[in-house]
């Protein structure tokens, strides 16, 4: 997370969470203690954590309730991501960007503080962004968790990770400099049951053009344009060989 141990000991877990989720963390914990309901405990969830540089990063989180000791045990592991994968948290109604990965900031060449403080809409880079999650039928889950769950795991053996939309949507991303790039956007929409918070998580993957090797083919010189017996010799030089004798059938 880019932080020293001394910066974390004694601090709330919300220090490792991006907004607006950090603000509702205490409410989520209180809700769990009151109702005993949560989909986070005793399983691994794909989430977002907050790096010290202010950007989000995908992580895996396993939480265990060790109430006998008056605490929770959290195991957090940073996920490996592909070079051309970028992540964004967006308000589904206004398309305002809550936060993003540092790679998305580099891709768009936008001001980092504006991206981290909900001052830029996704429409600044992608046309009609709301259609990305409305038209693709992004699933919506009601969850009661203290952190922004991306791909909730279910205790049912029949159901594996609820992932982003399988196909994604191909669109064009234009950065601040006006350069365009084809990207495929995968969406995941989650609503918190204990609050009015609703958000969309986007995984944006750059489309890498396939390099097709060039093949050089020599032009054919063997095409007969007319029967041989009608070919007339071109103007000959003194040392040229005589014209061939016409062929007869």
PDB file of N, CA and C in Angstrom, residues 13 17 25 29 32-33 38-47 60-67 71-77 145-147:
ATOM      1  N   UNK A  13      -9.300   0.452   9.473  1.00  0.00           N
ATOM      2  CA  UNK A  13      -9.074  -0.200   8.184  1.00  0.00           C
ATOM      3  C   UNK A  13      -9.479   0.708   7.030  1.00  0.00           C
ATOM      4  N   UNK A  17      -9.066   2.139   2.277  1.00  0.00           N
ATOM      5  CA  UNK A  17     -10.226   2.086   1.391  1.00  0.00           C
ATOM      6  C   UNK A  17     -10.403   3.394   0.645  1.00  0.00           C
ATOM      7  N   UNK A  25     -17.502   2.747   6.233  1.00  0.00           N
ATOM      8  CA  UNK A  25     -16.933   1.544   6.839  1.00  0.00           C
ATOM      9  C   UNK A  25     -17.463   1.303   8.241  1.00  0.00           C
ATOM     10  N   UNK A  29     -19.670  -1.951   9.699  1.00  0.00           N
ATOM     11  CA  UNK A  29     -19.292  -2.797  10.829  1.00  0.00           C
ATOM     12  C   UNK A  29     -20.401  -2.807  11.873  1.00  0.00           C
ATOM     13  N   UNK A  32     -23.178  -5.014  10.760  1.00  0.00           N
ATOM     14  CA  UNK A  32     -22.871  -6.434  10.950  1.00  0.00           C
ATOM     15  C   UNK A  32     -23.072  -6.849  12.404  1.00  0.00           C
ATOM     16  N   UNK A  33     -22.609  -6.025  13.318  1.00  0.00           N
ATOM     17  CA  UNK A  33     -22.738  -6.370  14.733  1.00  0.00           C
ATOM     18  C   UNK A  33     -24.208  -6.388  15.160  1.00  0.00           C
ATOM     19  N   UNK A  38     -23.428 -10.462   6.755  1.00  0.00           N
ATOM     20  CA  UNK A  38     -22.406  -9.916   5.863  1.00  0.00           C
ATOM     21  C   UNK A  38     -21.999 -11.007   4.885  1.00  0.00           C
ATOM     22  N   UNK A  39     -21.529 -10.599   3.724  1.00  0.00           N
ATOM     23  CA  UNK A  39     -21.089 -11.583   2.722  1.00  0.00           C
ATOM     24  C   UNK A  39     -19.578 -11.580   2.566  1.00  0.00           C
ATOM     25  N   UNK A  40     -18.899 -11.050   3.567  1.00  0.00           N
ATOM     26  CA  UNK A  40     -17.444 -10.938   3.490  1.00  0.00           C
ATOM     27  C   UNK A  40     -16.727 -11.997   4.316  1.00  0.00           C
ATOM     28  N   UNK A  41     -17.267 -12.314   5.473  1.00  0.00           N
ATOM     29  CA  UNK A  41     -16.560 -13.180   6.405  1.00  0.00           C
ATOM     30  C   UNK A  41     -16.298 -14.583   5.862  1.00  0.00           C
ATOM     31  N   UNK A  42     -15.117 -15.095   6.217  1.00  0.00           N
ATOM     32  CA  UNK A  42     -14.734 -16.486   5.953  1.00  0.00           C
ATOM     33  C   UNK A  42     -14.712 -16.853   4.474  1.00  0.00           C
ATOM     34  N   UNK A  43     -14.468 -15.910   3.625  1.00  0.00           N
ATOM     35  CA  UNK A  43     -14.312 -16.183   2.208  1.00  0.00           C
ATOM     36  C   UNK A  43     -13.441 -15.094   1.592  1.00  0.00           C
ATOM     37  N   UNK A  44     -12.971 -15.358   0.392  1.00  0.00           N
ATOM     38  CA  UNK A  44     -12.098 -14.396  -0.288  1.00  0.00           C
ATOM     39  C   UNK A  44     -12.907 -13.564  -1.255  1.00  0.00           C
ATOM     40  N   UNK A  45     -12.731 -12.243  -1.177  1.00  0.00           N
ATOM     41  CA  UNK A  45     -13.452 -11.314  -2.038  1.00  0.00           C
ATOM     42  C   UNK A  45     -12.474 -10.472  -2.852  1.00  0.00           C
ATOM     43  N   UNK A  46     -12.856 -10.174  -4.075  1.00  0.00           N
ATOM     44  CA  UNK A  46     -12.057  -9.289  -4.930  1.00  0.00           C
ATOM     45  C   UNK A  46     -12.529  -7.861  -4.703  1.00  0.00           C
ATOM     46  N   UNK A  47     -11.619  -7.025  -4.213  1.00  0.00           N
ATOM     47  CA  UNK A  47     -11.975  -5.671  -3.793  1.00  0.00           C
ATOM     48  C   UNK A  47     -11.016  -4.642  -4.368  1.00  0.00           C
ATOM     49  N   UNK A  60      -7.248  -8.934  -3.108  1.00  0.00           N
ATOM     50  CA  UNK A  60      -8.074 -10.011  -2.587  1.00  0.00           C
ATOM     51  C   UNK A  60      -8.076  -9.893  -1.069  1.00  0.00           C
ATOM     52  N   UNK A  61      -9.282  -9.991  -0.494  1.00  0.00           N
ATOM     53  CA  UNK A  61      -9.417  -9.816   0.952  1.00  0.00           C
ATOM     54  C   UNK A  61     -10.135 -11.009   1.572  1.00  0.00           C
ATOM     55  N   UNK A  62      -9.545 -11.554   2.614  1.00  0.00           N
ATOM     56  CA  UNK A  62     -10.189 -12.592   3.417  1.00  0.00           C
ATOM     57  C   UNK A  62     -10.326 -12.058   4.840  1.00  0.00           C
ATOM     58  N   UNK A  63     -11.556 -12.070   5.360  1.00  0.00           N
ATOM     59  CA  UNK A  63     -11.828 -11.531   6.697  1.00  0.00           C
ATOM     60  C   UNK A  63     -12.394 -12.620   7.594  1.00  0.00           C
ATOM     61  N   UNK A  64     -11.891 -12.688   8.811  1.00  0.00           N
ATOM     62  CA  UNK A  64     -12.398 -13.628   9.806  1.00  0.00           C
ATOM     63  C   UNK A  64     -12.768 -12.860  11.076  1.00  0.00           C
ATOM     64  N   UNK A  65     -13.894 -13.242  11.655  1.00  0.00           N
ATOM     65  CA  UNK A  65     -14.351 -12.612  12.890  1.00  0.00           C
ATOM     66  C   UNK A  65     -13.727 -13.362  14.066  1.00  0.00           C
ATOM     67  N   UNK A  66     -12.845 -12.698  14.761  1.00  0.00           N
ATOM     68  CA  UNK A  66     -12.237 -13.303  15.948  1.00  0.00           C
ATOM     69  C   UNK A  66     -12.724 -12.514  17.165  1.00  0.00           C
ATOM     70  N   UNK A  67     -14.035 -12.522  17.316  1.00  0.00           N
ATOM     71  CA  UNK A  67     -14.687 -11.723  18.356  1.00  0.00           C
ATOM     72  C   UNK A  67     -14.190 -12.073  19.749  1.00  0.00           C
ATOM     73  N   UNK A  71     -11.715  -8.543  17.822  1.00  0.00           N
ATOM     74  CA  UNK A  71     -11.165  -7.971  16.591  1.00  0.00           C
ATOM     75  C   UNK A  71     -11.530  -8.816  15.386  1.00  0.00           C
ATOM     76  N   UNK A  72     -11.194  -8.300  14.194  1.00  0.00           N
ATOM     77  CA  UNK A  72     -11.315  -9.028  12.937  1.00  0.00           C
ATOM     78  C   UNK A  72      -9.902  -9.298  12.419  1.00  0.00           C
ATOM     79  N   UNK A  73      -9.752 -10.410  11.733  1.00  0.00           N
ATOM     80  CA  UNK A  73      -8.481 -10.722  11.093  1.00  0.00           C
ATOM     81  C   UNK A  73      -8.671 -10.553   9.587  1.00  0.00           C
ATOM     82  N   UNK A  74      -7.875  -9.691   8.987  1.00  0.00           N
ATOM     83  CA  UNK A  74      -7.981  -9.427   7.546  1.00  0.00           C
ATOM     84  C   UNK A  74      -6.672  -9.792   6.859  1.00  0.00           C
ATOM     85  N   UNK A  75      -6.788 -10.596   5.804  1.00  0.00           N
ATOM     86  CA  UNK A  75      -5.623 -10.963   4.988  1.00  0.00           C
ATOM     87  C   UNK A  75      -5.824 -10.316   3.615  1.00  0.00           C
ATOM     88  N   UNK A  76      -4.953  -9.389   3.264  1.00  0.00           N
ATOM     89  CA  UNK A  76      -5.087  -8.620   2.025  1.00  0.00           C
ATOM     90  C   UNK A  76      -3.924  -8.925   1.101  1.00  0.00           C
ATOM     91  N   UNK A  77      -4.237  -9.295  -0.133  1.00  0.00           N
ATOM     92  CA  UNK A  77      -3.208  -9.626  -1.127  1.00  0.00           C
ATOM     93  C   UNK A  77      -3.437  -8.820  -2.389  1.00  0.00           C
ATOM     94  N   UNK A 145     -21.457  -5.121   3.020  1.00  0.00           N
ATOM     95  CA  UNK A 145     -20.053  -5.347   3.319  1.00  0.00           C
ATOM     96  C   UNK A 145     -19.374  -4.017   3.599  1.00  0.00           C
ATOM     97  N   UNK A 146     -18.313  -4.012   4.391  1.00  0.00           N
ATOM     98  CA  UNK A 146     -17.659  -2.766   4.774  1.00  0.00           C
ATOM     99  C   UNK A 146     -16.655  -2.263   3.759  1.00  0.00           C
ATOM    100  N   UNK A 147     -16.502  -2.980   2.651  1.00  0.00           N
ATOM    101  CA  UNK A 147     -15.547  -2.573   1.634  1.00  0.00           C
ATOM    102  C   UNK A 147     -16.175  -2.786   0.263  1.00  0.00           C
TER     103      UNK A 147
END
